[in-house]
CSV table of C-alpha atoms and ligand atoms in Angstrom, one decimal:
chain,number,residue,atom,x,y,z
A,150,UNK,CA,-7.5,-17.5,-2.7
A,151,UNK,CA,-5.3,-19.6,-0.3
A,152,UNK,CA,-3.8,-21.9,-3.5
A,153,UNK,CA,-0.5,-23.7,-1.9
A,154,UNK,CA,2.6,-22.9,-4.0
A,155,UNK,CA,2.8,-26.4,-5.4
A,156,UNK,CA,-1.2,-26.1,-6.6
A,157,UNK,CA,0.0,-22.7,-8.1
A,158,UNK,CA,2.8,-24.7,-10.1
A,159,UNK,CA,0.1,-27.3,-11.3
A,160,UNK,CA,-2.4,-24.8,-12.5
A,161,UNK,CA,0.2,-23.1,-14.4
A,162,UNK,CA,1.2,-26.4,-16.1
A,163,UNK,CA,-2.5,-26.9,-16.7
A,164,UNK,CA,-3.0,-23.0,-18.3
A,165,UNK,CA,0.2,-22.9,-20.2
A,166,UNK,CA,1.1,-26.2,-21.0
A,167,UNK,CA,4.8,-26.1,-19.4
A,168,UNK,CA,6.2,-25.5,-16.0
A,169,UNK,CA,7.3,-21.7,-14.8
A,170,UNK,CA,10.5,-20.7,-14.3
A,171,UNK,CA,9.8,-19.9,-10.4
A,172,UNK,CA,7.4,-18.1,-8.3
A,173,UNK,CA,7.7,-14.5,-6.9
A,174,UNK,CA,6.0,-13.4,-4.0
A,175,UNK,CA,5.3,-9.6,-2.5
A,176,UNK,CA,3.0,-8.8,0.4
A,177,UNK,CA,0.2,-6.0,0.9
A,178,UNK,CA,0.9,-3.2,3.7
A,179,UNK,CA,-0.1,-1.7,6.7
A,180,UNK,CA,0.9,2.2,7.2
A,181,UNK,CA,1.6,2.7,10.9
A,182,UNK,CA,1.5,6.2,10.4
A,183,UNK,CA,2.1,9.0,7.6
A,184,UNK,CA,-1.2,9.0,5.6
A,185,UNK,CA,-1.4,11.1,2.1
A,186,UNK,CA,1.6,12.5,2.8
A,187,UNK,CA,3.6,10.1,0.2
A,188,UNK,CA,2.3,12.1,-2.7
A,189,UNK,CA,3.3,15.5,-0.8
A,190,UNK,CA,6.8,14.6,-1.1
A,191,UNK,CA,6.7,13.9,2.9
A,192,UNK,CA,7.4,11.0,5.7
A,193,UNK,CA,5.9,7.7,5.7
A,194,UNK,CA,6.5,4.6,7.7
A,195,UNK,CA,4.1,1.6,6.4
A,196,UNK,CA,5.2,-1.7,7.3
A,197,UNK,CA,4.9,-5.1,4.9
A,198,UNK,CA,2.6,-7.6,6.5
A,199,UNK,CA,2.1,-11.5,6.6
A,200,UNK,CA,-0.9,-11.6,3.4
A,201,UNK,CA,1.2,-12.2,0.2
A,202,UNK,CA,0.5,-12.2,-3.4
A,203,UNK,CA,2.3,-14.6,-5.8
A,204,UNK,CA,3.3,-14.5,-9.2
A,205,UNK,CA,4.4,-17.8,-11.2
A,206,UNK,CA,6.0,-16.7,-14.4
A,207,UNK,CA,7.2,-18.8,-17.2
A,208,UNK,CA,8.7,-17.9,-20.3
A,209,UNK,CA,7.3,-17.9,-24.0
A,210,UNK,CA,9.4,-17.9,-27.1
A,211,UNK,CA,7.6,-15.0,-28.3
A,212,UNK,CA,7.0,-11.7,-27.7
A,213,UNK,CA,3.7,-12.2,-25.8
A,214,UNK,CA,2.4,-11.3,-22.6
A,215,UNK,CA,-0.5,-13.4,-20.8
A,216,UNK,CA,-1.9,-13.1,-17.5
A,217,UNK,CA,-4.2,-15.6,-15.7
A,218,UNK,CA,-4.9,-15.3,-12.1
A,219,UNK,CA,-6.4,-18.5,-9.4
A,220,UNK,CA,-9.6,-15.8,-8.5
A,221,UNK,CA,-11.3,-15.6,-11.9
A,222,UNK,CA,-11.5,-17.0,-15.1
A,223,UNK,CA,-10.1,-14.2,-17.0
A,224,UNK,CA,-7.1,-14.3,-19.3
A,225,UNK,CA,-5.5,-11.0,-20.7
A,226,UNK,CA,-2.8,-11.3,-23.5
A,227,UNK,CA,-0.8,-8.5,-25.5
A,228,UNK,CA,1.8,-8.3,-27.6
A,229,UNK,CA,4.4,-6.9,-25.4
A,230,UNK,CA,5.5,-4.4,-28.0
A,231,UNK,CA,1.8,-2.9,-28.8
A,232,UNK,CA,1.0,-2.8,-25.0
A,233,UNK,CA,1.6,1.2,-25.1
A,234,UNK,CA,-0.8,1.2,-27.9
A,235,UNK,CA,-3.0,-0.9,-25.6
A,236,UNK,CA,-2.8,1.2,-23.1
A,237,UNK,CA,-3.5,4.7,-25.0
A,238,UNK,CA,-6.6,3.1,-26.3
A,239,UNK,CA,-7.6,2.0,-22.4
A,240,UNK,CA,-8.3,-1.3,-23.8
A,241,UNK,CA,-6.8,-2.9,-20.8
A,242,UNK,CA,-8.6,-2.9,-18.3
A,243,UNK,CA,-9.9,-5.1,-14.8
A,244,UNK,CA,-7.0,-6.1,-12.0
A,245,UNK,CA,-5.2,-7.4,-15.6
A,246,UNK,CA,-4.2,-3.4,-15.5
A,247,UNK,CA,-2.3,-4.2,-12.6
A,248,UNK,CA,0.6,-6.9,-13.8
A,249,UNK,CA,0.5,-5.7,-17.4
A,250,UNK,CA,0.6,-2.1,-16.4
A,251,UNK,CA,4.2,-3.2,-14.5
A,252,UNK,CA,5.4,-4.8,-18.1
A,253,UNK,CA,4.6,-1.4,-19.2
A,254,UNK,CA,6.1,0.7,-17.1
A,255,UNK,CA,9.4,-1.2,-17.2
A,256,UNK,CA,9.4,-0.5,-20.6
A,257,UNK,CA,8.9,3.5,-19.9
A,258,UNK,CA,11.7,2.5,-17.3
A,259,UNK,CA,14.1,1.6,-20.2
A,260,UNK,CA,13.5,-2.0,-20.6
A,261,UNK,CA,13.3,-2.6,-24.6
A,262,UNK,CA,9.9,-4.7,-24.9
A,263,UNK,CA,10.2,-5.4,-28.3
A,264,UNK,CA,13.3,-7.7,-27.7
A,265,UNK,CA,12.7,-9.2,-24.0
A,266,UNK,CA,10.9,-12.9,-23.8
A,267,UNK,CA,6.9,-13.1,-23.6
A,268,UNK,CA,6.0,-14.4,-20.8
A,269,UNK,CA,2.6,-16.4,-18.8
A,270,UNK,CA,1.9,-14.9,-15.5
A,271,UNK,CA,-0.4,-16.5,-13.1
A,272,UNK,CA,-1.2,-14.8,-9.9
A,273,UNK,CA,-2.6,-16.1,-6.9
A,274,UNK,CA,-3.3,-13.5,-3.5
A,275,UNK,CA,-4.2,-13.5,0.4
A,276,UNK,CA,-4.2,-9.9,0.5
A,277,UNK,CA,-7.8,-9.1,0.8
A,278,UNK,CA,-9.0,-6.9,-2.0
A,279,UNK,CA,-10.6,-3.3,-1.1
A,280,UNK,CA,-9.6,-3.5,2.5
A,281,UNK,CA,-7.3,-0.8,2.2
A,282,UNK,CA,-3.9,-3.3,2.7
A,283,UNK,CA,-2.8,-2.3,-1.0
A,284,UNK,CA,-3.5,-5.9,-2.7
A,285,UNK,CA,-2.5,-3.6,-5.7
A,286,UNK,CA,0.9,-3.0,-4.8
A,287,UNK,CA,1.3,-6.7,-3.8
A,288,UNK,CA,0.5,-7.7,-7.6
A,289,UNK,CA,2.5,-5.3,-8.9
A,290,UNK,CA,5.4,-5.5,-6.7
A,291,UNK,CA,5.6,-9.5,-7.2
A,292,UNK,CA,5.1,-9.0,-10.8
A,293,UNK,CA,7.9,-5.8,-11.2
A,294,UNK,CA,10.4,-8.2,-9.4
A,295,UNK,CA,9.8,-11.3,-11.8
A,296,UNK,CA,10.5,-9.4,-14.8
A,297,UNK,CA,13.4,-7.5,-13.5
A,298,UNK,CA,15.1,-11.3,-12.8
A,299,UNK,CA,13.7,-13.2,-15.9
A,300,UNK,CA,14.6,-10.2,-18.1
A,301,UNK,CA,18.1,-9.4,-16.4
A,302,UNK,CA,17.6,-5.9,-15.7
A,303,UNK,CA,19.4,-5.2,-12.6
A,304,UNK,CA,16.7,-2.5,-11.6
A,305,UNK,CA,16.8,-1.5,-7.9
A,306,UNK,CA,13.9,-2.3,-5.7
A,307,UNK,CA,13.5,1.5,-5.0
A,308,UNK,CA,13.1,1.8,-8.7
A,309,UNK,CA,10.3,-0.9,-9.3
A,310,UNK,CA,8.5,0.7,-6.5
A,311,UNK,CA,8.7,3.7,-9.1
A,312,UNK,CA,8.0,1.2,-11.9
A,313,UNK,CA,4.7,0.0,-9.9
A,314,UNK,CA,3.6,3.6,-9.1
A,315,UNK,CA,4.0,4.4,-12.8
A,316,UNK,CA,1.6,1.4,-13.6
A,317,UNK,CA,-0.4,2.5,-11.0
A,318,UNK,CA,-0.5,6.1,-11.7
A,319,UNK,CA,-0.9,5.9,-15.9
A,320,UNK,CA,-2.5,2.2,-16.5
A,321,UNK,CA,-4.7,1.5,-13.8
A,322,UNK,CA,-5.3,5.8,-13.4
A,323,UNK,CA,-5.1,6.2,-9.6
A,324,UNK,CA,-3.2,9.0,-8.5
A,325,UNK,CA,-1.6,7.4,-5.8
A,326,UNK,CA,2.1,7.7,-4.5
A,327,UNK,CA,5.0,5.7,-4.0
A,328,UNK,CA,4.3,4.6,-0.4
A,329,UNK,CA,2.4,0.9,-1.3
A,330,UNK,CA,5.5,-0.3,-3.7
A,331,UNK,CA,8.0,0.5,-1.8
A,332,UNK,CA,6.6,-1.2,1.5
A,333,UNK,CA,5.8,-4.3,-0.5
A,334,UNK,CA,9.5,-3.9,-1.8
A,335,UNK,CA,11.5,-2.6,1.2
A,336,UNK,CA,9.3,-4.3,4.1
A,337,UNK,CA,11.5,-6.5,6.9
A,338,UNK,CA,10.4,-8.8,9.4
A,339,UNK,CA,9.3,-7.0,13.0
A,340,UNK,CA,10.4,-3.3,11.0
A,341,UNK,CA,8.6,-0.8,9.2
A,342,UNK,CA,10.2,1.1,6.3
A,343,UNK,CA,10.6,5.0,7.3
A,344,UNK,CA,10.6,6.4,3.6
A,345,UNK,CA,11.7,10.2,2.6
A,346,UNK,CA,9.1,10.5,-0.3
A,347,UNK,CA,11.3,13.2,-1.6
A,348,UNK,CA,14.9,12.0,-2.1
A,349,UNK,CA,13.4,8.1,-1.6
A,350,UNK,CA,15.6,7.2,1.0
A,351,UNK,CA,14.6,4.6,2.7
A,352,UNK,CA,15.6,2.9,6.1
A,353,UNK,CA,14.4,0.0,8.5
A,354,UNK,CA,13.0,1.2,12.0
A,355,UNK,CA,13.1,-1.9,14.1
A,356,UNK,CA,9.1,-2.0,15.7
A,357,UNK,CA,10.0,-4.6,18.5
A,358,UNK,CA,6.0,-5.4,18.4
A,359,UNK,CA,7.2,-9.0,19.4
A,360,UNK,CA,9.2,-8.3,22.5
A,361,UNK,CA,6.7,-5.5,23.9
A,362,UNK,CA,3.7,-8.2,23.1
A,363,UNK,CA,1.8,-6.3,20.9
A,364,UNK,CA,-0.4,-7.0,17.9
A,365,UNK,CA,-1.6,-4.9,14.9
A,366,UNK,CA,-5.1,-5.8,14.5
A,367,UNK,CA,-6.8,-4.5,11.3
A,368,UNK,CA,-10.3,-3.8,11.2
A,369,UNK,CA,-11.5,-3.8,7.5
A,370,UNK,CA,-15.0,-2.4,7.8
A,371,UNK,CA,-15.6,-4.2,4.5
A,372,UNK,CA,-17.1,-0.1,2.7
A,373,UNK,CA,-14.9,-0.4,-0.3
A,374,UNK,CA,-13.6,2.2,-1.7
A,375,UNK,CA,-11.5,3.2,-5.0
A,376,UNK,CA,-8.9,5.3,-5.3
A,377,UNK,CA,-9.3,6.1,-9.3
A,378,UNK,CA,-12.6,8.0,-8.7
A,379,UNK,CA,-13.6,10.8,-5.9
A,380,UNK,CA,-11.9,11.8,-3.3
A,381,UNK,CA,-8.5,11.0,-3.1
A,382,UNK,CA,-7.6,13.0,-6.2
A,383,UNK,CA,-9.7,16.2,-4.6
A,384,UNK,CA,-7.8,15.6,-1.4
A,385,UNK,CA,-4.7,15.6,-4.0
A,386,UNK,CA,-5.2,18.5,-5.7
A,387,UNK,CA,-6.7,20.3,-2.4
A,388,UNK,CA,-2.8,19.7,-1.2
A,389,UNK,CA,-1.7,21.4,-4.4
A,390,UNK,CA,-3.5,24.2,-4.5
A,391,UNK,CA,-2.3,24.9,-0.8
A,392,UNK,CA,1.2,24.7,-1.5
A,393,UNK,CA,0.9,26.9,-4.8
A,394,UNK,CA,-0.6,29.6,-2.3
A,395,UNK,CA,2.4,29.4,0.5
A,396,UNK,CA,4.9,29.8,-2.4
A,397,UNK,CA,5.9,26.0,-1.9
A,398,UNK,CA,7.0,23.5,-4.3
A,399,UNK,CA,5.2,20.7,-2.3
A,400,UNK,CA,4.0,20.6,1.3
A,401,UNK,CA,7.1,19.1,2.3
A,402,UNK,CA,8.3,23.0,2.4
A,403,UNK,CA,5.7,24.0,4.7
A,404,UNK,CA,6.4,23.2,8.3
A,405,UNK,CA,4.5,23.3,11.9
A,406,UNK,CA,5.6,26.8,12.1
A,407,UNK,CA,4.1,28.0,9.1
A,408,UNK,CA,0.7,27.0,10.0
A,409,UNK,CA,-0.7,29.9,11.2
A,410,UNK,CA,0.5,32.0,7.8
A,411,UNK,CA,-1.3,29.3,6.0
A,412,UNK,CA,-4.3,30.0,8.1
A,413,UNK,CA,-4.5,33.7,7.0
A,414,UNK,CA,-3.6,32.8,3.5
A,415,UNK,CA,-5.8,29.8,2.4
A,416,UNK,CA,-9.9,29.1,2.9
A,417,UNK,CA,-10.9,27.1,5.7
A,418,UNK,CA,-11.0,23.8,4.1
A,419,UNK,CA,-7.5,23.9,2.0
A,420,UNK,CA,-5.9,25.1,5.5
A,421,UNK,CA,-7.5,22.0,7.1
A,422,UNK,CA,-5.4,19.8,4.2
A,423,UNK,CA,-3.1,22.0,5.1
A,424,UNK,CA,-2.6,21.4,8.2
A,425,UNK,CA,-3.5,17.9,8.2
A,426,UNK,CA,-0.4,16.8,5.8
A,427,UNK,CA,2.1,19.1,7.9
A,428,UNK,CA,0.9,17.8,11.4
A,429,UNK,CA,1.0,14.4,10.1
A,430,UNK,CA,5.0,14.8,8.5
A,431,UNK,CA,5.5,15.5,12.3
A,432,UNK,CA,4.0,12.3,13.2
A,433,UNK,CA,6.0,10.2,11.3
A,434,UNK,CA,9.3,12.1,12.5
A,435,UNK,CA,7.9,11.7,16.1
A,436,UNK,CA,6.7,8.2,16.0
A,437,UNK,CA,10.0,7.1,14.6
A,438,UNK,CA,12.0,8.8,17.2
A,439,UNK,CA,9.7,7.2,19.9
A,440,UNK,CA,10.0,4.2,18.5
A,441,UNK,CA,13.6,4.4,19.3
A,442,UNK,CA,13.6,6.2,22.5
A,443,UNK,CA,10.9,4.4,24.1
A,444,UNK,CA,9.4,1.7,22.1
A,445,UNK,CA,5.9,0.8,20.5
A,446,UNK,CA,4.1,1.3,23.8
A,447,UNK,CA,4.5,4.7,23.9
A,448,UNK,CA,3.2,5.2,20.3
A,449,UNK,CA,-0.5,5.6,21.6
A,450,UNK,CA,-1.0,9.8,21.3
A,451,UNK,CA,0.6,9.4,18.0
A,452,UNK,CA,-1.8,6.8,16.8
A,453,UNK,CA,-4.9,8.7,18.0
A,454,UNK,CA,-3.6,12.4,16.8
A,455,UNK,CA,-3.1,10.7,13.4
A,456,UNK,CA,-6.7,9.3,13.6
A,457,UNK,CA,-8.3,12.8,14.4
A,458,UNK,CA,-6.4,14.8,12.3
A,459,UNK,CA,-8.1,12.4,9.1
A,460,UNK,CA,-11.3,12.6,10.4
A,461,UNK,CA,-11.4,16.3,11.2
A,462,UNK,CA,-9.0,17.8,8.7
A,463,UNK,CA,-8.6,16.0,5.8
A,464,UNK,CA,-12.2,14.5,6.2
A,465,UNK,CA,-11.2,11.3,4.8
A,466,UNK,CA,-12.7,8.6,7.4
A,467,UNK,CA,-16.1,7.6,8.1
A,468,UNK,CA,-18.6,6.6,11.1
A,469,UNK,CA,-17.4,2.6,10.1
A,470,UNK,CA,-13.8,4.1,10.9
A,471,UNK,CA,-14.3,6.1,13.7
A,472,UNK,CA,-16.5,3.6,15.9
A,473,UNK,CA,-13.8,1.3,15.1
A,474,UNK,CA,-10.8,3.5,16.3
A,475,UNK,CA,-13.1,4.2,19.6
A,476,UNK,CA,-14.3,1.5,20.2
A,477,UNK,CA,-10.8,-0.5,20.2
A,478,UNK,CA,-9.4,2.3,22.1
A,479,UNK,CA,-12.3,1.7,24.8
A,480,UNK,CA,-11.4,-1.9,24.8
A,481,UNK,CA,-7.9,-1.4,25.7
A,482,UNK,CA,-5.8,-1.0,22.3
A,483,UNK,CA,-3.0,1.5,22.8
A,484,UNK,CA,-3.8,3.0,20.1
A,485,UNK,CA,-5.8,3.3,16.4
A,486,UNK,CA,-6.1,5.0,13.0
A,487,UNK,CA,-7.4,4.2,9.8
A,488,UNK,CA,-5.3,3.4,7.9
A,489,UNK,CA,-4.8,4.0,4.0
A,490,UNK,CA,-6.3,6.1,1.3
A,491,UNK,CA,-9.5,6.8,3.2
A,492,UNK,CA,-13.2,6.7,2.3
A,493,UNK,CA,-13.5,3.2,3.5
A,494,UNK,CA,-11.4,0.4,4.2
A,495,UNK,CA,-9.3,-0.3,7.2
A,496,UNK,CA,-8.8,0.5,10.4
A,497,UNK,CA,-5.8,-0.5,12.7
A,498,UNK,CA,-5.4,-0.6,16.5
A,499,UNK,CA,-2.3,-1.6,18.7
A,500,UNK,CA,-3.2,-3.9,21.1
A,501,UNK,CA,-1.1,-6.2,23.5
A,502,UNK,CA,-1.6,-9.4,22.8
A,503,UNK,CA,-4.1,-10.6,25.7
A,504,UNK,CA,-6.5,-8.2,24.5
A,505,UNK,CA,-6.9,-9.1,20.7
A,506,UNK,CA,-9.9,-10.8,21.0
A,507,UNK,CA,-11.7,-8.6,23.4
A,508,UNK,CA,-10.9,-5.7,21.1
A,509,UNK,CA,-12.5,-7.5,18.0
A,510,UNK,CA,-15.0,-8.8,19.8
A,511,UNK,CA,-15.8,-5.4,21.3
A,512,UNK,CA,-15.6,-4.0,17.8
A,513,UNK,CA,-18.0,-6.4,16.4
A,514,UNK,CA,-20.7,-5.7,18.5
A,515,UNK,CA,-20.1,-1.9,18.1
A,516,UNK,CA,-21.0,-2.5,14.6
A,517,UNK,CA,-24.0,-4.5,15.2
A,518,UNK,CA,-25.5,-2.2,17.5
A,519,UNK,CA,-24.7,0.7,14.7
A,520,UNK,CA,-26.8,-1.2,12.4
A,521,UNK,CA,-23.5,-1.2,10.5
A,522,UNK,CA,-22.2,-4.6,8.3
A,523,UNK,CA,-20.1,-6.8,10.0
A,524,UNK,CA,-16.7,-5.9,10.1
A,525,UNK,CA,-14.0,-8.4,9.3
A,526,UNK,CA,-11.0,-8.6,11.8
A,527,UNK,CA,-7.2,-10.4,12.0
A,528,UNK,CA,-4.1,-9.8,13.0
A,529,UNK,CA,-0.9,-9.0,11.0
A,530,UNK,CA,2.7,-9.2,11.6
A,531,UNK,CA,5.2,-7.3,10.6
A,532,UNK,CA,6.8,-9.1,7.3
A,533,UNK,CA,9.5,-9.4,4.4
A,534,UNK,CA,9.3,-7.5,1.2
A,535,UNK,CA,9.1,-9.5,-2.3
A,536,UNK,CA,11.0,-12.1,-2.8
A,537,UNK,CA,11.6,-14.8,-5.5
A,538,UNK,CA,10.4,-18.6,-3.5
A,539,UNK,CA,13.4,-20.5,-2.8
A,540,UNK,CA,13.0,-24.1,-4.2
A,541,UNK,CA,12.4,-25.4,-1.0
A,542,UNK,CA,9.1,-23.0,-0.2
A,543,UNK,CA,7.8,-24.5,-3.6
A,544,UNK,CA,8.4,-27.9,-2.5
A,545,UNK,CA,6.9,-27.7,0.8
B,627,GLA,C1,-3.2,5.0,-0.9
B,627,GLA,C2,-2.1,5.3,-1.9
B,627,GLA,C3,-0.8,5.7,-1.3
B,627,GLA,C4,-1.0,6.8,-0.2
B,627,GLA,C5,-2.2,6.4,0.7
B,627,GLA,C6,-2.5,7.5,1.7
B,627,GLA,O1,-2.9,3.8,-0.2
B,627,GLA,O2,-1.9,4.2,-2.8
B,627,GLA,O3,0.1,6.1,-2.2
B,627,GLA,O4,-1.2,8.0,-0.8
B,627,GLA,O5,-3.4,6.1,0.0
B,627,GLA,O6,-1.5,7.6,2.6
C-alpha cells in the first residue's frame, strides 16, 4: 500500500481510538554484491533503497501488544509478558511474526517486557513483498527502532539489526543473517553499507551512482520464494559442513588460496559452496576497493562474476534470473546479478540512465518470448536507514 503518512495517522485514530506517538519508517534493500556470505561470517555491501515501510506506534496503559497493518484486515494482540510463551507454542504466526517477533527479541535483548508500556502498532509498506528486497527487514527494522525510542532503551542500531535477525531467526524461523537489518538500519543516501559480518563493523562506501548517471534497475521476476523452507537452509548447512572439513570455524577462515585443498578435501558439490562463498568474500573486498579507485562504472566484471558464481556454484538462481541478467547485459547494463536469497525473486542490473527503459523493455519481451510471467521492473535509489518521521514529514 501507498497510504500517505497523514492517512496512516487517521487509520490509527480509527483502529485504536487515540492518536500515535509518531511514526517510524525503515526501508527494504538491495545487495550490490556479497550474497550468502552474511551468515558465513564474511563481507557484504547491500545498500538501503527508496521503498519504505512505516510503523505508527502509540502507547497503551497496559501491558499489551497489538498489531494492525493498512494491507489486510488482521489484528494480532499479546500480552507482552506471555509473548515467549506465545512464541514456544508457534501460535503467532502470518507477517504479525515479524513486528511481534522484534518485541520479543528485545526482550531476549534485555528489555524487561513485563514492565515496558503496551503498545498499538500499525504498519503500512511500499516494499514489495517476495521480491527479494527484504520487506521483512523493513518491518522489523521500523518496528525495532520505535520500541527502542518509546521504551528508552538506548540500544545501538547495530544491535537491533541483531534484535531483528533474532526475530527473524527464532519467531518467524528463517535462518537468515544479519545483512537485511543492518542495511535497513545503517543505509545512507547515494552509499552502500560495507559490513564485516564477523566483528559487525560497519562503514559507508560512497556509490556516486548519481554523478556517474547510473541507475539500479531491479527486475523482480515475480517466482516467490521463502526463505523458512528449502533451500536456503541446505545451502546453509552445505557452508557448514565445508568449513567443519577445512578445520574452519566459519568460511570466513578459508581464503582464495585454499581452494584447491578444499577441492581435494570436500565432494564436488560442497566444494562448489565452497568456492562460491570464498570467491564471493573477494568480491565484496574488490568491489569496494573499485568503487574507490575507479568508481561504479568499472563495477561491471564484478557484477557478472557474482552472477555466475550463484548460478553455477551455489545453484541458487533460476532461468527467470539468468534471462534477466543476460538479457540486460545484452541491452547495455554494465552489469547484473540476482540479487538476494535466491530461488526466485530479484534481479539487479546497472545501467546508465539513458538506457533504463530499453533495458526493461528489452527484458520484458525476453520473458514473453520464454513463455515466462511478466516481470515487474523500477528503479531504486540509493536511500537512508530508519528513521523516526519528523513532524513536518507527517504533516506534509
Ligand atoms: C536473505 C537473507 C540474508 C542473506 C541473503 C543472501 O536475504 O535474509 O541474511 O543471507 O539472503 O545473501
Amino acid at each position: 500500500m501507498n497510504t500517505s503518512a497523514s492517512a496512516m495517522i487517521t487509520q490509527f485514530a480509527e483502529t485504536n481510538g487515540y492518536s500515535p506517538e509518531g511514526v517510524w519508517s525503515a526501508p527494504g534493500r538491495v545487495n550490490l554484491i556479497g550474497e550468502h556470505t552474511d551468515y558465513n561470517e564474511g563481507f557484504v555491501l547491500p545498500f538501503a533503497i527508496d521503498r519504505r515501510t512505516r510503523a505508527a506506534v502509540g502507547l497503551r496503559n497496559d501491558g499489551v501488544i497489538r498489531v494492525t497493518s493498512t494491507f489486510d484486515n488482521t489484528s494480532a494482540e499479546f500480552e507482552l509478558a506471555a509473548l515467549d510463551a506465545a512464541r514456544t507454542a508457534g501460535e503467532i504466526v502470518g507477517w504479525s511474526a515479524y513486528p511481534l517477533g522484534v518485541a520479543w527479541a528485545l526482550g531476549e535483548h534485555g528489555a524487561d517486557l513485563a514492565s515496558v508500556t503496551g503498545v498499538d502498532i500499525l504498519i503500512d509498506s511500499t516494499v514489495p513483498v517476495g521480491a527479494g528486497l527484504s520487506s521483512s527487514a523493513a518491518i522489523e527494522s521500523s518496528v525495532a527502532l520505535a520500541l527502542n525510542d518509546l521504551w528508552n532503551l538506548g540500544f545501538s542500531r547495530e544491535k537491533l539489526a541483531q534484535v531483528g535477525q533474532l526475530a527473524e531467526n527464532d519467531v518467524v524461523g528463517a535462518p537468515t543473517g544479519i545483512m537485511d537489518q543492518s542495511a535497513s538500519l545503517l543505509g545512507a543516501t547515494d552509499s552502500a553499507v560495507f559490513l564485516d559480518c564477523r566483528s559487525l563493523e560497519a562503514n559507508v562506501v560512497p556509490l556516486g551512482l548519481a554523478a556517474a548517471e547510473l541507475s539500479i534497475l531491479v527486475i523482480d521476476t515475480r517466482v516467490s520464494h521463502s526463505h523458512a523452507t528449502g533451500g536456503y537452509a541446505e545451502r546453509r548447512a552445505a557452508c557448514e559442513t565445508g568449513a567443519a572439513a577445512m578445520g574452519a570455524s566459519s568460511l570466513r577462515d578459508v581464503s582464495v588460496s585454499d581452494l584447491d585443498r578444499a577441492h581435494e578435501l570436500l565432494d564436488d558439490v560442497t566444494y562448489r559452496r565452497v568456492r562460491h562463498v570464498v570467491t564471493e568474500n573477494q568480491r565484496v573486498l574488490d568491489t569496494v576497493r573499485v568503487l574507490r579507485e575507479e568508481g561504479p562504472l568499472a563495477l561491471g566484471a564484478l557484477l557478472d562474476e557474482s552472477h555466475v558464481s550463484m548460478r553455477d556454484d551455489f545453484e541458487i538462481s533460476i532461468p527467470e534470473l539468468d534471462l534477466a541478467v543476460e538479457t540486460a547485459r545484452g541491452a547495455g547494463a554494465i552489469g547484473a546479478r540476482m540479487t538476494g536469497g535466491g530461488f526466485g525473486g530479484a534481479a539487479i542490473a546497472l545501467v546508465p540512465h539513458a538506457l533504463v527503459s530499453e533495458v526493461a523493455t528489452a527484458v520484458r519481451t525476453a520473458f514473453a518470448e520464454a513463455g515466462f510471467g511478466e516481470p515487474v521492473t523500477f528503479t531504486v535509489t540509493p536511500s537512508r536507514g530508519a528513521e523516526r518521521m519528523s513532524t513536518a514529514e507527517l504533516d506534509g
